[in-house]
Amino acid sequence: MHTWRQRMRPEQIRELSLVGLIVIALLIFGWQIENFLSARTFNRITSSVAIVGMVAIGQTLVVLTRNIDLSVGSIVGFTAYFVGSQLAANPGLPPVMAVVLAVLTGGALGLVNGLIVAYGRVPAIITTLGTLAIYRMLLINYANARTITVDSLPSWVVELSRQTIFTIGDFAVRPLFAITIAAVVVFQFVLAYTVFGRRLYAIGSNPEAARFAGLPAQRTVLAAFVLCGMLAGMAGFLFLARFGNITAVAGQGIELESVAAVVVGGVNTFGGSGTVLGALLGAFLIDLLGQGLLRWLGISEFWRDALLGLLILLAVASDSVILGWLRRIWAAPALRAEVSNEG
């Protein structure tokens, strides 16, 4: 029993419970909706999760430090439109350069957020709420009521979302989803095994103690926001590849979806605990419920947003109650051993 506790953490129990909920949802929707468990449904969900999941990775890094980035939707939209306009004007631009341009654009916008929060000491929710509107206004002015259309883009951009890397039976794994999975693997490793990852957890767990310990809290928070912007920029490129037609409203609502994915995925809103794998599972569960309820009950997009809000509230409540209970169970053997040693 003690060995099992040593190998498993409460956060891992949360991730396993998400996998269980995903399986249950698949079984229910597969039973109630004809052809729901099909390759078409899988492709639709994974294409959507690829974008939200990429943003959720960056959001996780920021939330771990007890902050939040509400500007990610505007960063996704601005990057998608900006890179799309550059590709339309320069069709010969290499794919690697297009990706680098997207990542650097997002990183620059994230840098602004990070400087204001880390060095200006303005609360993140206030800062990013303001830059959400500012970046969206930049996009509106830059777009000037024009639309990036599919036929103006190089063929490789349009074909990227339709290509198949490999298949498992009738289910195809496409490049957009594979890119996000690769990013999850990289940042899961970063959080678990690098000094930077440990600093994120330490700062989120106790910011004052981290400063007294000599950790570079400001630089770490700045880096988290820059990485969040870069990942949102990458999501902007994925958004462009998936939809092709980009307007000034591109990316609206992604900030809510990314926060919901992170919170439902078990990342503590008060910082210090959570994983990018959990955030990806949260994004998958949310999109699965949205797709299933849309086809089963015919709910509107407005009810879908209400569902996101409800899931956020339930996730926060379960974080404070269920995970707190699990942590007490995990800590009980150590406390008993300490008491017996003192006795």
XYZ file of N, CA, C and O in Angstrom, residues 48-206:
636
model
N -9.744 19.862 -33.416
C -10.074 20.947 -32.492
C -9.157 20.918 -31.268
O -8.654 21.959 -30.830
N -8.909 19.710 -30.728
C -8.053 19.572 -29.549
C -6.621 19.988 -29.864
O -5.907 20.494 -28.981
N -6.177 19.802 -31.100
C -4.821 20.195 -31.483
C -4.584 21.676 -31.205
O -3.525 22.064 -30.699
N -5.570 22.507 -31.509
C -5.427 23.957 -31.328
C -5.582 24.338 -29.868
O -4.713 25.002 -29.283
N -6.674 23.913 -29.252
C -6.918 24.262 -27.842
C -5.860 23.642 -26.947
O -5.392 24.259 -25.984
N -5.453 22.398 -27.260
C -4.440 21.728 -26.464
C -3.106 22.441 -26.506
O -2.415 22.536 -25.479
N -2.727 22.959 -27.670
C -1.474 23.696 -27.780
C -1.508 24.953 -26.905
O -0.531 25.267 -26.206
N -2.636 25.657 -26.930
C -2.780 26.849 -26.085
C -2.790 26.458 -24.611
O -2.208 27.142 -23.763
N -3.429 25.320 -24.295
C -3.533 24.871 -22.906
C -2.171 24.519 -22.313
O -1.955 24.662 -21.106
N -1.229 24.068 -23.150
C 0.125 23.794 -22.651
C 0.740 25.074 -22.097
O 1.266 25.108 -20.978
N 0.678 26.152 -22.899
C 1.210 27.430 -22.441
C 0.454 27.982 -21.246
O 1.057 28.545 -20.320
N -0.865 27.811 -21.268
C -1.678 28.282 -20.145
C -1.293 27.546 -18.863
O -1.266 28.138 -17.776
N -0.952 26.274 -18.976
C -0.526 25.497 -17.812
C 0.731 26.093 -17.189
O 0.837 26.235 -15.963
N 1.703 26.447 -18.025
C 2.950 27.023 -17.521
C 2.680 28.297 -16.726
O 3.295 28.531 -15.679
N 1.757 29.114 -17.218
C 1.441 30.377 -16.546
C 0.659 30.132 -15.259
O 0.950 30.723 -14.217
N -0.338 29.249 -15.319
C -1.176 28.988 -14.142
C -0.356 28.350 -13.025
O -0.617 28.591 -11.845
N 0.642 27.559 -13.367
C 1.503 26.960 -12.339
C 2.190 28.021 -11.480
O 2.548 27.752 -10.334
N 2.384 29.225 -12.026
C 3.033 30.305 -11.273
C 2.023 31.218 -10.576
O 2.361 32.328 -10.175
N 0.766 30.757 -10.456
C -0.325 31.529 -9.848
C -0.731 32.733 -10.689
O -1.138 33.767 -10.168
N -0.624 32.602 -12.007
C -1.057 33.657 -12.920
C -2.037 33.075 -13.927
O -2.396 31.897 -13.852
N -2.464 33.897 -14.867
C -3.379 33.451 -15.915
C -3.180 34.350 -17.128
O -2.786 35.522 -16.977
N -3.386 33.807 -18.311
C -3.242 34.590 -19.541
C -4.561 34.553 -20.313
O -4.902 33.542 -20.927
N -5.291 35.664 -20.250
C -6.575 35.763 -20.954
C -6.426 36.299 -22.375
O -7.426 36.421 -23.081
N -5.203 36.619 -22.777
C -4.998 37.210 -24.105
C -4.698 36.166 -25.169
O -4.502 36.516 -26.333
N -4.645 34.876 -24.796
C -4.199 33.848 -25.738
C -5.105 33.738 -26.970
O -4.630 33.457 -28.067
N -6.402 33.957 -26.810
C -7.300 33.894 -27.961
C -6.967 34.964 -28.982
O -6.953 34.709 -30.197
N -6.670 36.169 -28.502
C -6.299 37.259 -29.405
C -4.943 37.000 -30.050
O -4.718 37.350 -31.211
N -4.011 36.372 -29.288
C -2.704 36.030 -29.853
C -2.865 35.002 -30.963
O -2.239 35.104 -32.027
N -3.704 34.000 -30.733
C -3.972 32.989 -31.764
C -4.535 33.657 -33.016
O -4.076 33.391 -34.138
N -5.530 34.528 -32.830
C -6.160 35.188 -33.973
C -5.204 36.086 -34.723
O -5.140 36.067 -35.963
N -4.440 36.901 -33.988
C -3.502 37.829 -34.639
C -2.428 37.051 -35.390
O -2.094 37.388 -36.541
N -1.895 36.002 -34.763
C -0.839 35.221 -35.412
C -1.361 34.530 -36.661
O -0.685 34.517 -37.700
N -2.551 33.937 -36.566
C -3.128 33.250 -37.725
C -3.307 34.215 -38.893
O -2.958 33.887 -40.040
N -3.829 35.409 -38.608
C -4.067 36.369 -39.685
C -2.736 36.914 -40.225
O -2.553 37.024 -41.441
N -1.816 37.258 -39.326
C -0.542 37.848 -39.751
C 0.260 36.875 -40.603
O 0.752 37.236 -41.684
N 0.391 35.635 -40.149
C 1.142 34.636 -40.915
C 0.416 34.317 -42.221
O 1.054 34.169 -43.272
N -0.922 34.245 -42.169
C -1.692 34.005 -43.395
C -1.486 35.099 -44.422
O -1.335 34.826 -45.620
N -1.461 36.348 -43.983
C -1.259 37.473 -44.914
C 0.146 37.438 -45.511
O 0.337 37.756 -46.696
N 1.136 37.038 -44.698
C 2.508 36.941 -45.219
C 2.636 35.803 -46.232
O 3.331 35.941 -47.251
N 1.973 34.698 -45.972
C 2.006 33.584 -46.912
C 1.257 33.921 -48.199
O 1.662 33.499 -49.286
N 0.165 34.685 -48.071
C -0.581 35.088 -49.266
C 0.249 36.033 -50.129
O 0.208 35.967 -51.362
N 1.016 36.904 -49.465
C 1.842 37.866 -50.210
C 3.140 37.234 -50.702
O 3.709 37.679 -51.705
N 3.625 36.195 -49.994
C 4.889 35.530 -50.356
C 4.672 34.018 -50.400
O 5.052 33.319 -49.451
N 4.053 33.511 -51.456
C 3.718 32.078 -51.518
C 4.932 31.164 -51.434
O 4.794 29.999 -51.072
N 6.104 31.693 -51.778
C 7.309 30.872 -51.750
C 7.967 30.780 -50.384
O 9.019 30.150 -50.245
N 7.355 31.381 -49.350
C 7.919 31.342 -48.002
C 7.990 29.894 -47.517
O 6.982 29.189 -47.518
N 9.188 29.420 -47.104
C 9.316 28.021 -46.676
C 8.435 27.730 -45.461
O 8.232 28.593 -44.604
N 7.923 26.505 -45.359
C 7.075 26.136 -44.213
C 7.746 26.380 -42.861
O 7.095 26.840 -41.925
N 9.045 26.069 -42.769
C 9.749 26.272 -41.498
C 9.752 27.743 -41.117
O 9.562 28.107 -39.943
N 9.959 28.619 -42.088
C 9.958 30.059 -41.813
C 8.587 30.539 -41.369
O 8.476 31.420 -40.511
N 7.532 29.959 -41.940
C 6.176 30.334 -41.549
C 5.922 29.958 -40.091
O 5.337 30.733 -39.320
N 6.378 28.762 -39.697
C 6.217 28.324 -38.310
C 7.025 29.214 -37.373
O 6.537 29.634 -36.310
N 8.267 29.508 -37.750
C 9.123 30.376 -36.929
C 8.495 31.758 -36.783
O 8.491 32.347 -35.688
N 7.929 32.281 -37.853
C 7.281 33.587 -37.817
C 6.102 33.576 -36.844
O 5.911 34.521 -36.060
N 5.317 32.497 -36.876
C 4.167 32.376 -35.971
C 4.621 32.325 -34.517
O 4.066 33.014 -33.652
N 5.639 31.515 -34.243
C 6.124 31.358 -32.873
C 6.735 32.658 -32.353
O 6.493 33.053 -31.199
N 7.525 33.349 -33.191
C 8.146 34.604 -32.759
C 7.105 35.700 -32.552
O 7.225 36.497 -31.612
N 6.087 35.741 -33.404
C 5.019 36.730 -33.233
C 4.291 36.514 -31.914
O 4.075 37.450 -31.144
N 3.921 35.271 -31.648
C 3.268 34.965 -30.378
C 4.169 35.236 -29.196
O 3.733 35.763 -28.163
N 5.461 34.903 -29.330
C 6.409 35.143 -28.254
C 6.565 36.622 -27.939
O 6.698 37.005 -26.765
N 6.552 37.468 -28.978
C 6.671 38.911 -28.765
C 5.474 39.456 -27.986
O 5.622 40.283 -27.071
N 4.283 38.976 -28.322
C 3.084 39.410 -27.598
C 3.079 38.870 -26.161
O 2.665 39.560 -25.229
N 3.570 37.645 -26.000
C 3.688 37.088 -24.660
C 4.720 37.827 -23.826
O 4.562 37.960 -22.600
N 5.784 38.311 -24.478
C 6.814 39.086 -23.781
C 6.235 40.352 -23.163
O 6.582 40.719 -22.032
N 5.348 41.009 -23.888
C 4.695 42.221 -23.363
C 3.926 41.879 -22.089
O 4.036 42.563 -21.064
N 3.154 40.796 -22.143
C 2.404 40.360 -20.954
C 3.345 40.082 -19.790
O 3.110 40.510 -18.651
N 4.415 39.332 -20.071
C 5.333 38.936 -19.022
C 6.049 40.109 -18.377
O 6.236 40.132 -17.150
N 6.455 41.081 -19.166
C 7.144 42.251 -18.616
C 6.228 43.038 -17.678
O 6.650 43.482 -16.606
N 4.972 43.200 -18.089
C 4.032 43.965 -17.267
C 3.730 43.229 -15.964
O 3.696 43.827 -14.883
N 3.540 41.905 -16.052
C 3.188 41.128 -14.862
C 4.390 40.948 -13.937
O 4.320 41.206 -12.733
N 5.523 40.499 -14.505
C 6.682 40.149 -13.685
C 7.412 41.369 -13.142
O 7.819 41.390 -11.975
N 7.596 42.383 -13.975
C 8.396 43.541 -13.564
C 7.549 44.766 -13.241
O 7.957 45.600 -12.436
N 6.381 44.863 -13.879
C 5.477 45.968 -13.549
C 4.602 45.661 -12.350
O 3.947 46.556 -11.811
N 4.575 44.364 -11.946
C 3.807 43.894 -10.784
C 2.315 44.224 -10.890
O 1.648 44.486 -9.894
N 1.809 44.193 -12.115
C 0.371 44.357 -12.339
C -0.245 42.960 -12.338
O 0.298 42.052 -12.972
N -1.344 42.729 -11.626
C -1.959 41.388 -11.600
C -2.194 40.848 -13.004
O -2.628 41.579 -13.902
N -1.920 39.568 -13.183
C -1.997 38.952 -14.511
C -3.389 39.048 -15.112
O -3.533 39.259 -16.326
N -4.424 38.883 -14.287
C -5.782 38.909 -14.834
C -6.121 40.287 -15.398
O -6.802 40.405 -16.421
N -5.616 41.350 -14.751
C -5.842 42.712 -15.240
C -5.014 42.963 -16.497
O -5.506 43.494 -17.504
N -3.745 42.554 -16.447
C -2.842 42.772 -17.587
C -3.359 42.093 -18.842
O -3.482 42.713 -19.905
N -3.660 40.797 -18.729
C -4.029 40.044 -19.926
C -5.448 40.340 -20.391
O -5.764 40.149 -21.570
N -6.301 40.801 -19.483
C -7.626 41.254 -19.914
C -7.480 42.495 -20.786
O -8.183 42.657 -21.790
N -6.533 43.364 -20.398
C -6.270 44.554 -21.207
C -5.624 44.213 -22.538
O -6.034 44.727 -23.594
N -4.606 43.335 -22.525
C -3.941 42.990 -23.784
C -4.834 42.143 -24.683
O -4.657 42.154 -25.906
N -5.784 41.407 -24.101
C -6.775 40.707 -24.925
C -7.461 41.687 -25.867
O -7.573 41.445 -27.073
N -7.906 42.811 -25.296
C -8.594 43.825 -26.109
C -7.625 44.544 -27.041
O -7.957 44.833 -28.196
N -6.409 44.832 -26.550
C -5.424 45.555 -27.366
C -4.987 44.727 -28.567
O -4.955 45.213 -29.711
N -4.662 43.460 -28.332
C -4.226 42.594 -29.438
C -5.359 42.373 -30.441
O -5.120 42.277 -31.648
N -6.594 42.281 -29.943
C -7.726 42.116 -30.852
C -7.913 43.374 -31.699
O -8.205 43.296 -32.892
N -7.717 44.552 -31.087
C -7.834 45.797 -31.843
C -6.716 45.911 -32.875
O -6.942 46.396 -33.995
N -5.513 45.446 -32.524
C -4.417 45.422 -33.498
C -4.795 44.553 -34.696
O -4.526 44.925 -35.852
N -5.403 43.414 -34.427
C -5.827 42.518 -35.495
C -6.887 43.173 -36.371
O -6.827 43.104 -37.608
N -7.861 43.816 -35.740
C -8.941 44.471 -36.503
C -8.374 45.562 -37.410
O -8.750 45.673 -38.585
N -7.456 46.353 -36.872
C -6.855 47.422 -37.673
C -5.974 46.856 -38.779
O -5.965 47.370 -39.912
N -5.236 45.801 -38.454
C -4.349 45.198 -39.455
C -5.160 44.529 -40.569
O -4.818 44.627 -41.757
N -6.245 43.856 -40.192
C -7.068 43.165 -41.186
C -7.830 44.152 -42.072
O -8.022 43.897 -43.263
N -8.302 45.244 -41.453
C -9.022 46.279 -42.215
C -10.185 45.681 -43.011
O -10.376 45.974 -44.197
N -10.957 44.817 -42.350
C -12.155 44.188 -42.918
C -11.854 43.239 -44.069
O -12.762 42.830 -44.800
N -10.599 42.844 -44.233
C -10.237 41.875 -45.272
C -10.213 40.471 -44.688
O -10.033 40.287 -43.490
N -10.362 39.479 -45.544
C -10.364 38.079 -45.133
C -9.251 37.328 -45.843
O -9.066 37.497 -47.053
N -8.505 36.539 -45.075
C -7.543 35.620 -45.688
C -8.331 34.405 -46.175
O -9.003 33.745 -45.387
N -8.267 34.116 -47.450
C -9.050 33.017 -48.012
C -8.148 31.831 -48.360
O -6.940 31.983 -48.549
N -8.770 30.662 -48.461
C -8.036 29.433 -48.742
C -7.295 29.523 -50.068
O -6.135 29.097 -50.179
N -7.946 30.087 -51.075
C -7.325 30.119 -52.402
C -6.144 31.084 -52.497
O -5.397 31.058 -53.474
N -5.960 31.935 -51.481
C -4.816 32.854 -51.499
C -3.589 32.252 -50.817
O -2.499 32.825 -50.883
N -3.752 31.100 -50.171
C -2.666 30.473 -49.420
C -1.954 29.424 -50.274
O -2.554 28.834 -51.185
N -0.685 29.162 -49.979
C 0.018 28.069 -50.671
C -0.674 26.738 -50.424
O -1.276 26.523 -49.366
N -0.576 25.834 -51.369
C -1.311 24.564 -51.274
C -0.880 23.737 -50.064
O -1.704 23.028 -49.474
N 0.405 23.845 -49.642
C 0.873 23.004 -48.542
C 0.188 23.367 -47.219
O 0.018 22.502 -46.353
N -0.224 24.635 -47.075
C -0.918 25.044 -45.852
C -2.291 24.377 -45.784
O -2.684 23.833 -44.739
N -3.001 24.422 -46.884
C -4.350 23.855 -46.929
C -4.319 22.340 -46.768
O -5.161 21.747 -46.087
N -3.310 21.702 -47.377
C -3.232 20.237 -47.358
C -2.716 19.695 -46.030
O -2.892 18.509 -45.738
N -2.089 20.549 -45.200
C -1.480 20.080 -43.959
C -2.498 19.415 -43.033
O -2.208 18.379 -42.427
N -3.686 20.004 -42.942
C -4.700 19.460 -42.026
C -5.373 18.215 -42.591
O -6.095 17.525 -41.859
N -5.150 17.912 -43.861
C -5.805 16.756 -44.479
C -4.877 15.568 -44.621
O -5.333 14.457 -44.939
N -3.598 15.777 -44.428
C -2.642 14.688 -44.590
C -2.737 13.705 -43.423
O -3.251 14.036 -42.354
N -2.226 12.515 -43.647
C -2.245 11.473 -42.620
C -0.826 11.003 -42.354
O -0.096 10.667 -43.294
N -0.438 10.989 -41.071
C 0.885 10.499 -40.701
C 0.871 8.978 -40.634
O 1.732 8.302 -41.192
N -0.109 8.426 -39.911
C -0.305 6.975 -39.883
C -1.750 6.702 -39.496
O -2.464 7.585 -39.021
N -2.174 5.477 -39.712
C -3.553 5.098 -39.403
C -3.569 3.923 -38.430
O -2.654 3.086 -38.422
N -4.616 3.904 -37.595
C -4.878 2.767 -36.710
C -6.283 2.291 -37.056
O -7.279 2.862 -36.610
N -6.355 1.275 -37.888
C -7.647 0.857 -38.412
C -8.197 1.928 -39.337
O -7.543 2.335 -40.298
N -9.416 2.412 -39.023
C -10.020 3.480 -39.816
C -9.657 4.871 -39.294
O -10.027 5.881 -39.898
N -8.938 4.933 -38.184
C -8.642 6.215 -37.538
C -7.282 6.733 -37.995
O -6.269 6.033 -37.876
N -7.284 7.961 -38.501
C -6.065 8.575 -39.028
C -5.524 9.608 -38.049
O -6.272 10.426 -37.516
N -4.222 9.554 -37.812
C -3.552 10.569 -36.993
C -2.963 11.601 -37.932
O -2.097 11.289 -38.758
N -3.432 12.841 -37.791
C -3.052 13.904 -38.719
C -1.979 14.806 -38.123
O -1.768 14.829 -36.897
N -1.268 15.557 -38.973
C -0.127 16.359 -38.506
C -0.460 17.344 -37.386
O 0.348 17.506 -36.467
N -1.613 18.008 -37.444
C -1.928 19.015 -36.432
C -1.973 18.386 -35.041
O -1.400 18.926 -34.077
N -2.639 17.253 -34.921
C -2.741 16.580 -33.628
C -1.386 16.022 -33.201
O -1.014 16.083 -32.021
N -0.618 15.504 -34.153
C 0.699 14.947 -33.839
C 1.645 16.037 -33.316
O 2.438 15.787 -32.397
N 1.561 17.234 -33.878
C 2.400 18.348 -33.414
C 2.079 18.684 -31.965
O 2.980 18.907 -31.147
N 0.788 18.713 -31.628
C 0.387 19.021 -30.256
C 0.820 17.917 -29.296
O 1.290 18.196 -28.186
N 0.689 16.661 -29.705
C 1.135 15.546 -28.861
C 2.641 15.656 -28.605
O 3.118 15.438 -27.477
N 3.403 16.004 -29.642
C 4.850 16.171 -29.480
C 5.163 17.283 -28.483
O 6.063 17.157 -27.644
N 4.406 18.380 -28.567
C 4.609 19.497 -27.638
C 4.279 19.080 -26.207
O 4.973 19.478 -25.264
N 3.233 18.280 -26.035
C 2.870 17.787 -24.697
C 4.004 16.940 -24.126
O 4.383 17.091 -22.951
N 4.569 16.059 -24.924
C 5.676 15.204 -24.473
C 6.865 16.049 -24.041
O 7.469 15.819 -22.980
N 7.206 17.061 -24.858
C 8.355 17.919 -24.553
C 8.148 18.667 -23.242
O 9.022 18.662 -22.358
N 6.990 19.293 -23.086
C 6.770 20.113 -21.898
C 6.447 19.277 -20.663
O 6.678 19.729 -19.542
N 5.937 18.070 -20.852
C 5.792 17.161 -19.711
C 7.179 16.818 -19.161
O 7.388 16.782 -17.941
N 8.117 16.596 -20.064
C 9.503 16.335 -19.653
C 10.113 17.558 -18.975
O 10.796 17.440 -17.948
N 9.881 18.743 -19.551
C 10.423 19.979 -18.985
C 9.936 20.180 -17.557
O 10.721 20.508 -16.651
N 8.643 19.986 -17.329
C 8.089 20.192 -15.991
C 8.579 19.149 -14.996
O 8.770 19.447 -13.810
N 8.800 17.930 -15.461
C 9.148 16.844 -14.544
C 10.640 16.749 -14.246
O 11.024 16.361 -13.136
N 11.488 17.140 -15.202
C 12.905 16.808 -15.058
C 13.874 17.983 -15.204
O 15.084 17.756 -15.175
N 13.398 19.190 -15.381
C 14.325 20.311 -15.545
C 14.229 21.288 -14.386
O 13.232 21.329 -13.657
N 15.278 22.085 -14.236
C 15.307 23.108 -13.189
C 14.191 24.123 -13.412
O 13.526 24.560 -12.456
N 13.976 24.496 -14.672
C 12.920 25.468 -14.983
C 11.560 24.952 -14.534
O 10.758 25.691 -13.942
N 11.280 23.676 -14.797
C 10.001 23.107 -14.379
C 9.835 23.112 -12.869
O 8.769 23.467 -12.346
N 10.887 22.743 -12.154
C 10.808 22.755 -10.688
C 10.609 24.168 -10.148
O 9.930 24.363 -9.135
N 11.202 25.136 -10.826
C 11.022 26.524 -10.387
C 9.574 26.979 -10.567
O 9.041 27.717 -9.732
N 8.949 26.567 -11.653
C 7.540 26.917 -11.871
C 6.680 26.404 -10.718
O 5.838 27.139 -10.180
N 6.888 25.141 -10.340
C 6.121 24.566 -9.240
C 6.425 25.273 -7.917
O 5.526 25.541 -7.118
N 7.697 25.567 -7.688
C 8.094 26.201 -6.427
C 7.501 27.595 -6.290
O 6.983 27.965 -5.222
N 7.549 28.362 -7.370
C 7.013 29.729 -7.334
C 5.509 29.711 -7.136
O 4.951 30.510 -6.384
N 4.832 28.773 -7.793
C 3.385 28.681 -7.634
C 2.968 28.184 -6.268
O 1.949 28.618 -5.723
N 3.763 27.288 -5.687
C 3.415 26.744 -4.372
C 3.534 27.800 -3.283
O 2.668 27.910 -2.410
N 4.618 28.570 -3.319
C 4.843 29.600 -2.306
C 5.756 30.676 -2.879
O 6.985 30.583 -2.766
